[in-house]
Short mmCIF file of C-alpha atoms in Angstrom, two decimals:
data_model
loop_
_atom_site.label_atom_id
_atom_site.label_comp_id
_atom_site.label_asym_id
_atom_site.label_seq_id
_atom_site.Cartn_x
_atom_site.Cartn_y
_atom_site.Cartn_z
CA MET A 1 -9.88 6.08 25.33
CA ARG A 2 -7.80 3.83 23.09
CA ILE A 3 -6.56 5.72 20.03
CA VAL A 4 -5.14 4.43 16.77
CA VAL A 5 -3.71 6.71 14.07
CA GLN A 6 -4.17 5.27 10.58
CA LYS A 7 -2.20 6.75 7.69
CA PHE A 8 -3.27 6.11 4.09
CA GLY A 9 -0.87 7.16 1.34
CA GLY A 10 -1.73 8.42 -2.11
CA THR A 11 -1.77 4.89 -3.56
CA SER A 12 -4.40 3.92 -0.96
CA VAL A 13 -6.91 6.70 -1.66
CA HIS A 14 -6.70 7.57 -5.36
CA THR A 15 -9.69 5.45 -6.49
CA ARG A 16 -13.13 4.95 -5.03
CA GLU A 17 -12.51 1.22 -4.63
CA LEU A 18 -9.33 1.83 -2.62
CA ARG A 19 -11.00 4.50 -0.49
CA GLN A 20 -13.71 1.98 0.30
CA LYS A 21 -11.06 -0.50 1.47
CA ALA A 22 -9.47 2.24 3.59
CA ALA A 23 -12.84 3.13 5.09
CA THR A 24 -13.38 -0.54 5.94
CA LYS A 25 -10.05 -0.62 7.82
CA VAL A 26 -11.10 2.45 9.79
CA LYS A 27 -14.47 0.89 10.62
CA GLU A 28 -12.77 -2.32 11.76
CA ALA A 29 -10.61 -0.30 14.16
CA TYR A 30 -13.68 1.57 15.43
CA GLU A 31 -15.51 -1.71 16.06
CA GLU A 32 -12.48 -3.07 17.92
CA GLY A 33 -12.94 -0.25 20.43
CA PHE A 34 -10.40 2.23 19.06
CA ALA A 35 -11.00 5.92 18.44
CA PRO A 36 -9.46 6.28 14.93
CA VAL A 37 -7.55 9.31 13.72
CA VAL A 38 -7.00 9.09 9.96
CA VAL A 39 -4.15 10.82 8.10
CA VAL A 40 -4.35 11.02 4.31
CA SER A 41 -1.96 11.95 1.52
CA ALA A 42 -2.95 13.68 -1.71
CA MET A 43 -4.86 11.42 -4.09
CA GLY A 44 -4.42 13.50 -7.23
CA ARG A 45 -2.00 12.43 -9.94
CA LYS A 46 -0.63 14.33 -12.90
CA GLY A 47 -3.41 15.10 -15.37
CA ALA A 48 -6.25 15.11 -12.84
CA PRO A 49 -7.88 18.55 -12.44
CA TYR A 50 -7.15 18.65 -8.69
CA ALA A 51 -3.65 17.15 -8.84
CA THR A 52 -0.76 19.14 -7.36
CA ASP A 53 1.17 19.06 -10.66
CA THR A 54 -1.89 20.38 -12.48
CA LEU A 55 -2.32 23.24 -10.02
CA ILE A 56 1.36 24.15 -10.19
CA ALA A 57 1.23 24.19 -13.99
CA LEU A 58 -1.84 26.43 -13.86
CA ALA A 59 -0.07 28.90 -11.55
CA GLN A 60 3.04 28.87 -13.74
CA GLU A 61 0.97 29.78 -16.78
CA GLU A 62 0.57 33.19 -15.16
CA PHE A 63 4.17 33.52 -13.97
CA PRO A 64 6.88 30.80 -13.96
CA GLU A 65 8.25 31.37 -10.47
CA ILE A 66 6.21 30.60 -7.33
CA ASP A 67 7.54 31.91 -4.03
CA ALA A 68 7.96 29.38 -1.21
CA ARG A 69 5.11 30.70 0.91
CA ASN A 70 2.54 30.55 -1.89
CA LEU A 71 3.86 27.22 -3.13
CA ASP A 72 3.21 25.65 0.28
CA LEU A 73 -0.29 27.08 0.22
CA LEU A 74 -0.81 25.42 -3.14
CA LEU A 75 0.85 22.13 -2.18
CA SER A 76 -1.40 21.77 0.86
CA CYS A 77 -4.52 21.59 -1.30
CA GLY A 78 -4.11 17.96 -2.36
CA GLU A 79 -4.24 16.58 1.17
CA ILE A 80 -7.16 18.84 2.11
CA ILE A 81 -9.15 17.49 -0.85
CA SER A 82 -8.28 13.92 0.19
CA SER A 83 -9.43 14.54 3.77
CA VAL A 84 -12.87 15.76 2.68
CA ILE A 85 -13.32 12.89 0.22
CA MET A 86 -12.26 10.39 2.90
CA VAL A 87 -14.85 11.84 5.28
CA GLN A 88 -17.48 11.12 2.65
CA ALA A 89 -16.21 7.54 2.28
CA LEU A 90 -16.41 7.05 6.05
CA ARG A 91 -19.93 8.44 6.18
CA ARG A 92 -20.84 5.92 3.49
CA VAL A 93 -19.92 3.05 5.87
CA GLY A 94 -21.84 4.58 8.75
CA LEU A 95 -19.16 6.50 10.64
CA ARG A 96 -19.32 10.12 11.71
CA ALA A 97 -16.20 11.95 10.58
CA VAL A 98 -14.76 15.44 10.35
CA ALA A 99 -12.00 16.78 8.08
CA LEU A 100 -9.19 18.89 9.55
CA THR A 101 -6.23 20.68 8.01
CA GLY A 102 -2.85 20.17 9.66
CA GLY A 103 -3.22 23.52 11.39
CA GLN A 104 -6.73 22.73 12.62
CA ALA A 105 -5.34 19.45 14.00
CA GLY A 106 -2.87 21.47 16.10
CA ILE A 107 0.36 20.80 14.20
CA ILE A 108 2.60 23.84 14.82
CA THR A 109 5.77 24.20 12.74
CA ASN A 110 8.63 26.59 12.15
CA LYS A 111 8.70 28.87 9.09
CA SER A 112 10.85 26.69 6.81
CA PHE A 113 8.46 26.56 3.86
CA GLY A 114 8.76 23.35 1.87
CA ASP A 115 10.50 21.40 4.64
CA ALA A 116 9.05 22.64 7.91
CA THR A 117 9.89 21.09 11.27
CA VAL A 118 7.10 20.27 13.71
CA LEU A 119 7.62 22.25 16.91
CA ARG A 120 4.70 20.82 18.86
CA VAL A 121 1.21 19.37 18.52
CA GLU A 122 -1.83 20.79 20.31
CA PRO A 123 -4.30 17.88 20.05
CA ASP A 124 -7.21 19.27 22.12
CA ARG A 125 -9.46 19.79 19.09
CA ILE A 126 -8.90 16.23 17.87
CA THR A 127 -9.48 14.83 21.36
CA LYS A 128 -12.82 16.66 21.63
CA TYR A 129 -14.03 15.21 18.33
CA LEU A 130 -12.96 11.71 19.37
CA LYS A 131 -14.83 11.98 22.68
CA ASP A 132 -17.92 13.02 20.73
CA GLY A 133 -17.69 9.86 18.63
CA TYR A 134 -16.19 11.32 15.45
CA VAL A 135 -13.36 9.99 13.34
CA ALA A 136 -10.87 12.83 12.83
CA VAL A 137 -9.50 12.88 9.26
CA VAL A 138 -6.35 15.00 9.12
CA ALA A 139 -4.70 16.34 5.97
CA GLY A 140 -1.15 15.00 6.07
CA PHE A 141 2.08 16.70 4.99
CA GLN A 142 1.20 20.10 6.48
CA GLY A 143 1.09 22.31 9.53
CA VAL A 144 0.83 25.95 10.44
CA THR A 145 3.23 28.51 11.91
CA GLU A 146 2.64 30.47 15.10
CA ASP A 147 1.32 33.36 12.99
CA GLY A 148 -1.01 31.24 10.87
CA GLU A 149 1.01 30.56 7.71
CA ILE A 150 0.45 27.15 6.11
CA THR A 151 3.62 25.07 5.74
CA THR A 152 4.47 21.66 4.28
CA LEU A 153 6.68 19.07 5.94
CA GLY A 154 8.78 17.90 2.99
CA ARG A 155 9.22 14.38 1.66
CA GLY A 156 7.42 11.75 3.71
CA GLY A 157 5.42 14.48 5.38
CA SER A 158 2.23 12.45 5.79
CA ASP A 159 4.17 9.73 7.64
CA THR A 160 5.54 12.44 9.91
CA THR A 161 2.03 13.80 10.48
CA ALA A 162 0.81 10.37 11.55
CA VAL A 163 3.67 9.72 13.95
CA VAL A 164 3.66 13.14 15.65
CA LEU A 165 -0.10 12.82 16.14
CA GLY A 166 0.47 9.34 17.57
CA VAL A 167 2.95 10.79 20.05
CA ALA A 168 0.74 13.73 21.05
CA LEU A 169 -2.39 11.58 21.43
CA GLN A 170 -0.51 8.74 23.18
CA ALA A 171 -1.93 6.36 20.59
CA ASP A 172 -1.82 2.62 21.09
CA TYR A 173 -0.59 2.25 17.50
CA VAL A 174 0.23 4.20 14.37
CA ASP A 175 -0.83 2.14 11.36
CA ILE A 176 1.02 2.89 8.10
CA PHE A 177 -0.88 1.37 5.18
CA THR A 178 1.28 0.60 2.14
CA ASP A 179 1.12 -1.51 -1.02
CA VAL A 180 3.01 -4.39 0.66
CA GLU A 181 1.90 -6.64 3.51
CA GLY A 182 4.51 -5.33 5.93
CA VAL A 183 8.26 -4.91 6.22
CA MET A 184 9.75 -7.76 4.19
CA THR A 185 13.01 -9.70 4.16
CA ALA A 186 13.54 -8.10 0.71
CA ASP A 187 11.56 -6.20 -1.89
CA PRO A 188 8.96 -8.77 -3.05
CA ARG A 189 9.07 -7.32 -6.56
CA ILE A 190 12.70 -8.51 -6.73
CA VAL A 191 12.47 -11.59 -4.49
CA PRO A 192 9.00 -13.17 -4.85
CA GLU A 193 9.68 -15.55 -1.94
CA ALA A 194 10.43 -12.67 0.47
CA GLN A 195 8.82 -13.09 3.88
CA ILE A 196 7.01 -10.68 6.19
CA LEU A 197 8.98 -9.67 9.27
CA LYS A 198 6.24 -9.81 11.89
CA GLY A 199 8.16 -7.92 14.55
CA LEU A 200 11.05 -5.45 14.56
CA THR A 201 12.61 -3.23 17.19
CA TYR A 202 12.76 0.51 16.54
CA THR A 203 16.50 0.29 15.88
CA GLU A 204 16.13 -2.57 13.41
CA ALA A 205 13.32 -0.88 11.51
CA ALA A 206 15.16 2.44 11.44
CA GLU A 207 18.22 0.74 9.94
CA ILE A 208 16.14 -0.96 7.22
CA VAL A 209 14.52 2.37 6.36
CA GLN A 210 17.85 4.21 6.41
CA GLN A 211 19.31 1.68 3.98
CA GLY A 212 16.59 2.29 1.42
CA ALA A 213 13.36 0.46 2.28
CA LYS A 214 10.42 2.73 1.51
CA VAL A 215 7.79 1.42 3.92
CA ILE A 216 7.95 4.54 6.12
CA HIS A 217 9.91 7.76 5.77
CA HIS A 218 13.09 7.91 7.84
CA LYS A 219 12.11 11.20 9.52
CA ALA A 220 8.91 9.64 10.82
CA MET A 221 10.79 6.51 11.89
CA ASP A 222 13.24 8.64 13.87
CA VAL A 223 10.37 10.31 15.74
CA ALA A 224 8.74 6.96 16.48
CA ARG A 225 12.01 5.58 17.82
CA GLU A 226 12.65 8.60 20.03
CA TYR A 227 9.17 8.67 21.58
CA ARG A 228 8.52 4.90 21.51
CA VAL A 229 5.19 4.98 19.69
CA PRO A 230 4.35 1.51 18.28
CA ILE A 231 3.97 1.33 14.50
CA ARG A 232 2.23 -1.30 12.42
CA VAL A 233 3.12 -1.45 8.71
CA ARG A 234 0.08 -2.96 6.99
CA SER A 235 -1.60 -3.50 3.64
CA LEU A 236 -5.10 -2.58 2.51
CA ASN A 237 -5.34 -5.93 0.75
CA ASP A 238 -4.41 -8.14 3.69
CA GLU A 239 -6.28 -9.11 6.84
CA GLY A 240 -3.09 -9.61 8.86
CA LYS A 241 -1.52 -7.13 11.24
CA GLY A 242 1.61 -6.69 9.10
CA THR A 243 4.82 -5.76 10.89
CA LEU A 244 4.82 -4.46 14.45
CA ILE A 245 7.65 -2.03 15.24
CA CYS A 246 8.15 -1.49 18.96
CA ASP A 247 10.52 -2.28 21.84
CA ILE A 248 12.02 -5.73 22.31
CA GLN A 249 10.06 -6.38 25.51
CA THR A 250 6.75 -5.97 23.68
CA LEU A 251 7.91 -8.19 20.82
CA VAL A 252 8.82 -10.95 23.26
CA ARG A 253 5.52 -10.54 25.12
CA GLU A 254 3.57 -10.72 21.85
CA GLY A 255 5.44 -13.86 20.80
CA LEU A 256 7.03 -12.12 17.81
CA ARG A 257 10.64 -12.51 18.93
CA VAL A 258 12.72 -14.78 21.12
CA LEU A 259 15.65 -13.26 22.95
CA SER A 260 18.18 -15.75 21.52
CA HIS A 261 18.07 -14.32 17.99
CA GLU A 262 20.30 -16.74 16.07
CA ARG A 263 20.34 -15.27 12.59
CA PRO A 264 22.81 -12.48 11.78
CA VAL A 265 20.76 -11.20 8.80
CA TYR A 266 17.02 -10.59 8.63
CA SER A 267 16.51 -8.17 5.75
CA ILE A 268 18.11 -6.83 2.58
CA ALA A 269 17.56 -3.21 1.53
CA TYR A 270 18.90 -1.25 -1.41
CA ARG A 271 19.47 2.15 -2.95
CA ARG A 272 19.93 2.56 -6.67
CA GLY A 273 21.00 5.56 -8.75
CA LEU A 274 24.41 6.11 -7.15
CA ALA A 275 27.82 7.16 -8.46
CA GLN A 276 31.14 6.06 -6.96
CA PHE A 277 34.18 8.36 -6.87
CA ARG A 278 37.77 7.32 -6.17
CA ALA A 279 40.03 10.33 -5.60
CA SER A 280 43.79 10.42 -5.09
CA PHE A 281 45.63 12.78 -2.73
CA GLY A 282 48.78 12.58 -4.86
CA GLY A 283 51.08 12.17 -1.89
CA GLN A 284 49.67 15.29 -0.21
CA PRO A 285 47.76 14.07 2.89
CA GLU A 286 46.71 17.65 3.71
CA LEU A 287 44.38 17.43 0.71
CA LYS A 288 42.12 15.01 2.61
CA LEU A 289 40.54 17.82 4.56
CA ARG A 290 40.24 20.06 1.51
CA LEU A 291 38.33 17.43 -0.45
CA PHE A 292 35.68 16.95 2.19
CA GLN A 293 35.49 20.68 2.89
CA ALA A 294 34.89 21.39 -0.80
CA LEU A 295 32.07 18.85 -0.99
CA ALA A 296 30.47 20.19 2.20
CA GLU A 297 30.69 23.80 0.99
CA HIS A 298 28.66 22.84 -2.05
CA GLY A 299 26.06 20.90 -0.07
CA VAL A 300 27.03 17.46 -1.39
CA SER A 301 25.99 14.55 0.81
CA ILE A 302 28.30 11.53 0.62
CA ASP A 303 27.94 7.90 1.66
CA LEU A 304 30.03 4.70 1.87
CA ILE A 305 33.17 6.65 2.76
CA ASN A 306 36.44 4.71 2.75
CA LEU A 307 39.54 6.77 3.61
CA PHE A 308 43.10 5.59 2.96
CA PRO A 309 46.50 7.35 3.36
CA GLU A 310 46.79 8.13 -0.36
CA SER A 311 43.17 8.07 -1.56
CA THR A 312 39.48 7.95 -0.72
CA ALA A 313 36.36 6.36 -2.13
CA PHE A 314 32.82 7.61 -1.59
CA VAL A 315 29.37 7.50 -3.13
CA VAL A 316 26.92 10.24 -4.09
CA ASP A 317 23.48 10.38 -5.66
CA GLU A 318 23.78 10.17 -9.43
CA LYS A 319 21.87 13.43 -9.73
CA VAL A 320 24.88 15.36 -8.41
CA LYS A 321 27.69 13.44 -10.12
CA GLU A 322 28.40 16.23 -12.64
CA LYS A 323 28.56 18.70 -9.78
CA VAL A 324 31.06 16.49 -7.94
CA GLN A 325 33.14 16.06 -11.09
CA THR A 326 33.32 19.84 -11.44
CA ILE A 327 34.34 20.30 -7.79
CA LEU A 328 37.07 17.66 -7.89
CA SER A 329 38.44 18.93 -11.21
CA ARG A 330 38.52 22.52 -9.98
CA GLU A 331 40.32 21.48 -6.79
CA GLY A 332 42.92 19.57 -8.82
CA PHE A 333 42.15 16.02 -7.66
CA LEU A 334 42.82 12.99 -9.80
CA PHE A 335 39.72 10.82 -9.71
CA GLU A 336 37.74 8.03 -11.33
CA MET A 337 33.97 7.73 -11.43
CA THR A 338 31.82 4.60 -11.78
CA SER A 339 28.12 4.99 -12.54
CA PRO A 340 25.36 3.89 -12.24
CA CYS A 341 25.82 1.90 -9.03
CA ALA A 342 23.57 0.51 -6.31
CA LYS A 343 24.11 -0.12 -2.60
CA VAL A 344 22.85 -3.47 -1.35
CA SER A 345 22.68 -3.65 2.45
CA LEU A 346 22.23 -6.62 4.74
CA VAL A 347 20.56 -5.61 7.99
CA GLY A 348 20.82 -7.89 10.98
CA SER A 349 21.81 -8.31 14.58
CA GLY A 350 25.28 -8.36 16.10
CA MET A 351 27.15 -8.87 12.84
CA ALA A 352 30.39 -7.55 14.32
CA ASP A 353 30.41 -10.43 16.81
CA ARG A 354 29.72 -13.18 14.27
CA PRO A 355 32.75 -14.47 12.34
CA GLY A 356 32.07 -15.58 8.79
CA VAL A 357 29.25 -13.25 7.77
CA MET A 358 31.43 -11.24 5.39
CA SER A 359 32.90 -14.38 3.87
CA GLN A 360 29.37 -15.57 3.09
CA VAL A 361 28.59 -12.24 1.45
CA VAL A 362 31.71 -12.39 -0.72
CA GLU A 363 31.07 -16.02 -1.60
CA ALA A 364 27.45 -15.40 -2.60
CA LEU A 365 28.32 -12.49 -4.88
CA ARG A 366 31.37 -14.25 -6.33
CA ASP A 367 29.27 -17.30 -7.21
CA ALA A 368 26.76 -14.98 -8.89
CA GLY A 369 29.54 -13.36 -10.91
CA ILE A 370 29.03 -9.95 -9.28
CA GLU A 371 31.92 -7.60 -8.60
CA ILE A 372 31.96 -5.80 -5.25
CA LEU A 373 33.08 -2.22 -5.84
CA GLN A 374 33.17 -1.09 -2.22
CA THR A 375 31.91 -2.12 1.22
CA SER A 376 31.11 -0.68 4.62
CA ASP A 377 29.80 -2.22 7.81
CA SER A 378 28.50 -1.52 11.29
CA HIS A 379 27.29 -3.63 14.18
CA VAL A 380 23.98 -4.26 12.35
CA THR A 381 24.72 -3.75 8.63
CA ILE A 382 27.00 -4.81 5.82
CA SER A 383 26.69 -2.74 2.65
CA CYS A 384 28.10 -3.65 -0.76
CA LEU A 385 28.34 -1.32 -3.71
CA VAL A 386 27.72 -3.07 -7.04
CA ALA A 387 26.96 -2.04 -10.60
CA GLU A 388 23.28 -1.11 -10.81
CA LYS A 389 22.72 -3.72 -13.53
CA ASP A 390 23.77 -6.40 -11.00
CA MET A 391 21.65 -5.11 -8.10
CA GLU A 392 18.63 -7.39 -8.38
CA GLN A 393 20.75 -10.48 -8.94
CA ALA A 394 22.86 -9.54 -5.91
CA ILE A 395 19.77 -9.19 -3.72
CA ARG A 396 18.43 -12.57 -4.81
CA ALA A 397 21.83 -14.25 -4.29
CA LEU A 398 22.19 -12.86 -0.77
CA HIS A 399 18.58 -13.68 0.12
CA ARG A 400 19.25 -17.31 -0.85
CA LYS A 401 22.65 -17.42 0.88
CA PHE A 402 21.24 -16.34 4.23
CA GLN A 403 18.08 -18.45 3.79
CA LEU A 404 15.77 -15.53 4.43
CA ASP A 405 12.86 -17.34 2.79
CA GLU A 406 12.92 -19.58 5.88
CA LEU A 407 13.17 -16.75 8.39
CA CYS A 408 9.50 -16.55 9.35
#
């Protein structure tokens, strides 16, 4: 039995027209000989009577605080509603389908309400339905503990549901349907001429996601990379197969990659809403450790870390900049803050072995009149911190410089 897991996010199921398109994609897979397993996100939005925000507001009318266990019970409702409605849409196109909660689908988690970790998947119930000719429609974002408590999987939980089911069912593919045609050379809303990347390795895709692309959640991407389950990032509005994420051997076999990959850059990702800090150690090198200890003790995650003998520079999410200011002031550090900033990252192949890539980056941004506030690099990435107001211009300049509109 050939199995495909198809995940439809909230933007793909929130109207009847979109649900019909989703149902058509499921039927196409069924007619191609696949046994489809569908994962859905919540379709409710603020203001709708069944929306999560509406239900939370209703509960808070009675008492403002909701304990974590009951909140997860409430949060799970949106996906359960979506699964039943999607079953009805599938029946409308002639398919037999059954709705399952995460727990009924065999997703067993720990007891970390709000951000539970999947411990294992027991797929026997799904497999039985598939053998009987049903499409299994699973409520994403949720699971159940060993003792029957409903949990939610945190941000990107429906992507995680799809991938762990793909692993457990040994699916041929996990299809992630989004509002773009696939993984692109850049965000098409910023660079209209951005191209679809038809094939990526797990490592390449994981790096693009880690640097800010929102096509699939990084937790789900990490699971896919570890267990080597092929992913296709696709669009409801496109007949193509989108982007295939798998191992290099499969990409070569499918004609989506040649082994002599000549280009050092194939995609540009970004993260906005950042704040840069530059802190001085005032001639006391022992303060280096204390600075990072203080940030860790207060649960502050830092990025783009540059460490020098007398100072350091790092980046945090803008949401915690006041917290960081308080910590540094209390610890007696002299510091400067620049905000708002954005990180623009070039993702490629073997950058460390290719002289001249950084000079091209600097040249492109200089010619665009954009100041580089900070940089970092690895074997496959070069990241530049710029003022947030310059972010889109920087992305377009770099896309042109590396001729990514000609990549595909």
